[in-house]
Short mmCIF file of C-alpha atoms in Angstrom, two decimals:
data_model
loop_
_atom_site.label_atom_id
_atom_site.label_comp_id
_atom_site.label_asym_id
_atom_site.label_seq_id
_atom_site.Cartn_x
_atom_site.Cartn_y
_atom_site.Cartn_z
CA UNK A 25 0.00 0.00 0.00
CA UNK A 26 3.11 2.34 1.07
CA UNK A 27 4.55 1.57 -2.63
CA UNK A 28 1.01 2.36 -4.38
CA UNK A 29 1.26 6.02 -2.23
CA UNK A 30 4.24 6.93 -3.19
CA UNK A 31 3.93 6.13 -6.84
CA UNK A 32 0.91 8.06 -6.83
CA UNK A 33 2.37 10.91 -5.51
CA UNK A 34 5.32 10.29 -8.02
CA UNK A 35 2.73 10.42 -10.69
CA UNK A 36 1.59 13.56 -9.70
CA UNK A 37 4.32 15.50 -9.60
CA UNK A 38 5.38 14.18 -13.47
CA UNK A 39 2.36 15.44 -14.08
CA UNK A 40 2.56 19.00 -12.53
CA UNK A 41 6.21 18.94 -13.92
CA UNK A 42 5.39 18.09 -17.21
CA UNK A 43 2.40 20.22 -17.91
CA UNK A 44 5.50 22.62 -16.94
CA UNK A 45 6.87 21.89 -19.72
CA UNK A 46 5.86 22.51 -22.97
CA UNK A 47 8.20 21.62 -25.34
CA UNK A 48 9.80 18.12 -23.59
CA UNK A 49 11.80 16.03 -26.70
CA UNK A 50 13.80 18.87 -27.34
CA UNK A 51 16.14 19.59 -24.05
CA UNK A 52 17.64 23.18 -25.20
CA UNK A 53 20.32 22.60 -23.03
CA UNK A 54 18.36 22.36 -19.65
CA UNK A 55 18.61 18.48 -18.99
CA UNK A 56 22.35 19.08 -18.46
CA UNK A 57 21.39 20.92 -14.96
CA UNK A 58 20.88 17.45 -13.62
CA UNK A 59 24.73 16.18 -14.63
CA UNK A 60 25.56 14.26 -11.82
CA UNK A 61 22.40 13.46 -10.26
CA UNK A 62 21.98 10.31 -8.30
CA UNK A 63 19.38 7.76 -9.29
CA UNK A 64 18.49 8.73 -5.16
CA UNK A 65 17.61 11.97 -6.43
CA UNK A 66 14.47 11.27 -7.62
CA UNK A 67 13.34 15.04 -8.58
CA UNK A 68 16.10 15.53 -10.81
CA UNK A 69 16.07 12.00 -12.26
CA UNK A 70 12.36 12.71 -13.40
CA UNK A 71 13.28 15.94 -14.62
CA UNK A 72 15.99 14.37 -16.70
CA UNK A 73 13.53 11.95 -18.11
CA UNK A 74 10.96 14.44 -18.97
CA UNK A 75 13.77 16.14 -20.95
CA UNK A 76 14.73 13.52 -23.24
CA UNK A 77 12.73 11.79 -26.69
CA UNK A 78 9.74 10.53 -26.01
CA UNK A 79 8.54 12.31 -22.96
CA UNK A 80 5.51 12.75 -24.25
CA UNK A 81 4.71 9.33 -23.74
CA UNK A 82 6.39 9.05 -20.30
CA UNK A 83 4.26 7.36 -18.13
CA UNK A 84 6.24 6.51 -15.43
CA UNK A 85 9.48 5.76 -13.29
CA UNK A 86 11.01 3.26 -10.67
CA UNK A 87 13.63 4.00 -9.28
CA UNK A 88 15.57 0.44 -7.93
CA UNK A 89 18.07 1.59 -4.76
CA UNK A 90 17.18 -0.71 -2.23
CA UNK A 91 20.66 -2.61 -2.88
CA UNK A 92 23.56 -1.79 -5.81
CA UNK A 93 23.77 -1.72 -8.79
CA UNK A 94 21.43 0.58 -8.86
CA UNK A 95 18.68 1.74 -12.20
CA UNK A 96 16.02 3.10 -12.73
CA UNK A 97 12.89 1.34 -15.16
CA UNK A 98 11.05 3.71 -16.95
CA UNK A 99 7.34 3.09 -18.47
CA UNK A 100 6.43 4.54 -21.69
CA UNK A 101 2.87 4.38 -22.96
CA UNK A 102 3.91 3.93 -27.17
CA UNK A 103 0.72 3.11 -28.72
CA UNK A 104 0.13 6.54 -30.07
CA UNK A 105 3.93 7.86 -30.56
CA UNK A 106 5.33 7.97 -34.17
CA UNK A 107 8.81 8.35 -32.87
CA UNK A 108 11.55 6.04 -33.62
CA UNK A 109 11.84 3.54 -30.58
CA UNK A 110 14.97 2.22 -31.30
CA UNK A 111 16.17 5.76 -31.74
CA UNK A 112 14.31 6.65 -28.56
CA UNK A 113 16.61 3.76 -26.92
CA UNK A 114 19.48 4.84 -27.69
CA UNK A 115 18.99 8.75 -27.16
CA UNK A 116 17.84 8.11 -23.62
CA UNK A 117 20.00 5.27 -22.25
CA UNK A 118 23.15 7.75 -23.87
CA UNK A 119 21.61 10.50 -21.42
CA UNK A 120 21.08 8.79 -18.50
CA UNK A 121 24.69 7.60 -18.21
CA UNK A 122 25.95 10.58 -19.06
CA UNK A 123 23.85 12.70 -15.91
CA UNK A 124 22.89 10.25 -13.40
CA UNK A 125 26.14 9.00 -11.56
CA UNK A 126 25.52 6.08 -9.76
CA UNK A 127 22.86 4.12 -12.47
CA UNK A 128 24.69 1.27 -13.38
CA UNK A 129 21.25 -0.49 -15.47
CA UNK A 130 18.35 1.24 -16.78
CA UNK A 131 14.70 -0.77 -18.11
CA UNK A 132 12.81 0.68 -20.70
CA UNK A 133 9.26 -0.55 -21.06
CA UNK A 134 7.41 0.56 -24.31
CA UNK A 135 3.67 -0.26 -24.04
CA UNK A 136 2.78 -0.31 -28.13
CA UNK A 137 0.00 -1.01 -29.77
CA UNK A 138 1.54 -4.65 -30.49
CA UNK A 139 2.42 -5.36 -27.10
CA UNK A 140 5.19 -4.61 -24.29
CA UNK A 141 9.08 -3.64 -26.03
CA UNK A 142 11.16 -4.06 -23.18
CA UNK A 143 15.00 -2.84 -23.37
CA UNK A 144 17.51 -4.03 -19.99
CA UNK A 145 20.57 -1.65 -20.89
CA UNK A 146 23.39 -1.20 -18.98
CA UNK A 147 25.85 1.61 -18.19
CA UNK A 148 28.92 -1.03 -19.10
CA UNK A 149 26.93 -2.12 -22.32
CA UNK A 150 26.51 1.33 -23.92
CA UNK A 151 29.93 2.19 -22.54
CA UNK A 152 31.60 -0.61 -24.51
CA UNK A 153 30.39 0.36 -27.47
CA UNK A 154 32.56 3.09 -28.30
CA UNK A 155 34.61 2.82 -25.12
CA UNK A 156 33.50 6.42 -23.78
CA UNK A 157 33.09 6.92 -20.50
CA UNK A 158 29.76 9.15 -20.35
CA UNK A 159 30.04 10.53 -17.10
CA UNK A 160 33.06 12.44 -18.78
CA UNK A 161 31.12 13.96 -21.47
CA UNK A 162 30.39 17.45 -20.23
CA UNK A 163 28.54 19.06 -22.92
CA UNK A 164 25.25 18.27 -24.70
CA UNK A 165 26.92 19.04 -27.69
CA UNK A 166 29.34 16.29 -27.32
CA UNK A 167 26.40 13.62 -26.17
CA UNK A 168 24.22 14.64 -29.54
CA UNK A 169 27.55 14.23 -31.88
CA UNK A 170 27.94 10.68 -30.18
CA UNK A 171 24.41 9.81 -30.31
CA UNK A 172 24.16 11.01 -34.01
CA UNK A 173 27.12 8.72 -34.88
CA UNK A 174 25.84 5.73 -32.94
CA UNK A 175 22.55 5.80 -34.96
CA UNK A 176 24.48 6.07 -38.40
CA UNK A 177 25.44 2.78 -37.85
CA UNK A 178 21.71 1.30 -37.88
CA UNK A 179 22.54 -1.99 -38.44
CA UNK A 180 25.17 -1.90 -35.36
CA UNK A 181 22.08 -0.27 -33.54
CA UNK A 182 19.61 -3.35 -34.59
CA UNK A 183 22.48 -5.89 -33.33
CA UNK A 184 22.80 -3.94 -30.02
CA UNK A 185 19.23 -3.41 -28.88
CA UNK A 186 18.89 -7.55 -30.03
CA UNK A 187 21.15 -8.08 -27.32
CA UNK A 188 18.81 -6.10 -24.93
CA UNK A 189 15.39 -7.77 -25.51
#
């Protein structure tokens, strides 16, 4: 019952924040405020969230920091979006390893119209696969030129999210 409160109230303020917020997939440079945020910190890992692709289809968050390594799963309600999801994968795991310190694993969950997409990514995964260290990237600028170059490669993109399923 304590866990149905809380996500309530969790819901809530997404909601408050993101009627805040009027233009959410494009991040003009705000969601860097939130480099290194905790996944702890759940205010600023919800604002990061509502920054990134997609957010208009946000629908929720978990955070998971009961015991290490620590993520975060994130609920997206797809059945109505037109963007990219594999795109949407890659954009958003790329930021949240590049803000949030300590998330070592983040779980996307795509409701579609076909059924539930889920994505387990982690920080060592995405890390690997240009051997960058996000939590060194320091500029948005720098995180969009690596993201654009990651999804040039679309069939290294379709191999890597295979391996996430």
């Amino acid at each position: 019952m304590n866990r149905l409160i809380k996500s309530l109230i969790l819901l809530l303020v997404l909601t408050l924040v993101s009627d805040c917020n009027s233009d959410a997939d494009s991040s003009n440079g705000e969601v860097f405020e939130y480099k290194d945020s905790y996944v702890g910190d759940n205010s600023a890992v919800v604002n990061t969230v509502i920054h990134l692709q997609g957010a208009d289809y946000f629908s929720g968050i978990a955070p998971q920091t009961k015991e290490q390594p620590y993520g975060i799963v994130v609920d997206y309600d797809w059945s109505e979006s037109t963007i990219d999801l594999q795109e949407t994968v890659i954009n958003n795991d790329s930021y949240l390893f590049t803000l949030i310190q300590n998330m070592d694993w983040v779980t996307f969950k795509f409701n579609t119209i076909d059924g539930l997409e889920e994505f387990n990514v982690t920080r060592e995964e995405v890390e690997g696969w240009d051997e960058v260290t996000l939590s060194e990237i320091e500029s948005e600028e720098k995180l969009r030129e690596l993201i654009q170059v990651r999804l040039e490669g679309s069939e290294e993109v379709t191999e890597f999210l295979k391996k996430l399923r």
